[in-house]
Amino acid sequence: SKTPERIPTKSLDELFRKTKTTPTLYWSPLSTEQIAEKEDQRRKHLA
Amino acid sequence: RKKERTPTPKPCRIHVGRLTRNVTKEHVQEIFSDFGTIKEVDVPLDRFNKLCKGFSYIEYTTPEEAENAMKHMDGGQIDGQEITCAPVLMPRPAVRRSPIR
Amino acid sequence: MAAVESLVKVEEKPVNREKTCPLLLRVFCAMGHHNSLNEYFRGTVPGNELQIYTWMDATLRELTGLIKEVNIESRVRGTTFDFVLVTPEYNSPRFNGFEIGTTVAGNRSTDDTKTLGNTRFTIGDYLDVCITPPDRFIRRPMRY
């Protein structure tokens, strides 16, 4: 498999999760910051 | 007679949307097993080309696991696309009333 | 029959490749011809698959470069790469092909900067690439 020239400085495997199931797909859960922000937004909505 | 209200059971089932056509049931099983023990996975396929229609239902063994999955994956990404994860709410069973005579 | 696709969408802003997951692009190349659309019937695929992890802002020039990395023959200057997007037909086991552009090894072409996002591409679509060496006087027909 190949990635285009303009690749991130970090490798894909460092930035994202990937499946063992083939064909391999990259995936990514929300980061802890994104989760915190989401919950923050929810609290603001409920207030 | 005071009516007893049973609390709405928290959902163990979630709906995952915006899956790409590269995604298979095995992918969903693998990814979402990270967040809890999966009881059942359903990935409906297009009847003609047998590829993912774009959504999936996942049932976890506990509501906390379903909550954990949604917390991490609603707005998460699979195969280059942002996905949605939402609870599947079951309607409360209707209360049968005795007819007034 | 393949239809010629002009620019469908306007220029999109570049993707943040450190924050956006790459998508899987399944590419099927053939020398001097395109694979028949029948080879994609019912969700099967032709042999000779190249799996590329990329983003919606990848240009045809970038994709050409990746193909050239694995396909040594195609590095010859003047080799043409005709890109066809293969996508399932609605409510049918058939797949349709849409030409999205052509690039040339060692030469500029107008389609160089066209991105996946500029076309009707959705993730899960395949790319079928006809690679024609420069010594072929008769280019294989654009329609198939």
XYZ file of C-alpha atoms in Angstrom, chain C residues 17-102:
86
model
C -3.659 14.879 6.879
C -2.539 14.604 10.482
C -6.083 14.883 11.809
C -8.069 13.178 9.071
C -7.881 9.420 8.679
C -6.748 8.281 5.288
C -9.268 6.447 3.152
C -8.661 3.185 1.346
C -8.600 3.593 -2.420
C -8.591 0.347 -4.368
C -6.928 0.804 -7.757
C -6.945 -1.654 -10.641
C -4.460 -1.030 -13.440
C -4.153 -2.652 -16.824
C -1.717 -2.056 -19.660
C -3.215 -0.728 -22.863
C -6.850 -1.161 -21.848
C -9.327 -0.746 -19.046
C -10.685 -3.668 -17.106
C -14.189 -4.538 -18.240
C -16.967 -3.256 -15.988
C -18.213 -6.850 -15.851
C -15.258 -7.633 -13.638
C -16.843 -5.455 -10.953
C -20.232 -7.179 -11.185
C -21.895 -7.976 -7.866
C -19.089 -6.457 -5.880
C -16.281 -8.674 -7.179
C -13.089 -7.027 -8.411
C -10.432 -7.654 -11.061
C -7.049 -9.054 -10.057
C -3.933 -6.917 -9.831
C -5.182 -4.672 -7.055
C -3.151 -1.783 -5.700
C -4.292 -0.461 -2.317
C -3.602 3.218 -1.734
C -4.253 5.058 1.511
C -4.995 8.640 0.639
C -7.268 11.631 1.231
C -9.985 13.446 -0.698
C -7.544 16.196 -1.692
C -5.156 13.780 -3.409
C -4.526 14.902 -6.979
C -4.363 12.688 -10.053
C -0.689 13.661 -10.251
C -0.088 12.290 -6.755
C -1.957 9.088 -7.521
C -0.012 8.704 -10.766
C 3.214 9.001 -8.781
C 2.134 6.207 -6.460
C 1.220 3.921 -9.346
C 4.588 4.602 -10.950
C 6.332 3.551 -7.742
C 4.992 0.037 -7.998
C 4.647 -0.235 -11.751
C 8.116 0.131 -13.236
C 6.984 -0.044 -16.871
C 4.764 2.982 -16.388
C 7.648 5.275 -15.478
C 8.624 5.751 -19.128
C 8.164 9.358 -20.203
C 5.049 9.740 -22.305
C 3.151 6.899 -20.654
C -0.492 7.909 -20.279
C -2.716 7.090 -17.325
C -6.436 7.186 -18.022
C -8.405 7.237 -14.772
C -11.915 5.821 -14.593
C -13.956 5.946 -11.414
C -15.932 2.741 -10.853
C -19.019 2.998 -8.706
C -22.053 0.741 -8.087
C -25.202 1.441 -10.022
C -28.199 2.184 -7.862
C -30.454 -0.854 -7.233
C -28.450 -3.061 -9.570
C -25.583 -5.539 -9.413
C -23.802 -3.565 -12.130
C -21.065 -0.983 -11.759
C -20.668 2.177 -13.805
C -17.482 3.791 -15.060
C -16.854 7.522 -15.241
C -13.725 8.992 -16.775
C -12.194 11.493 -14.424
C -8.974 12.446 -16.173
C -5.685 11.613 -17.778
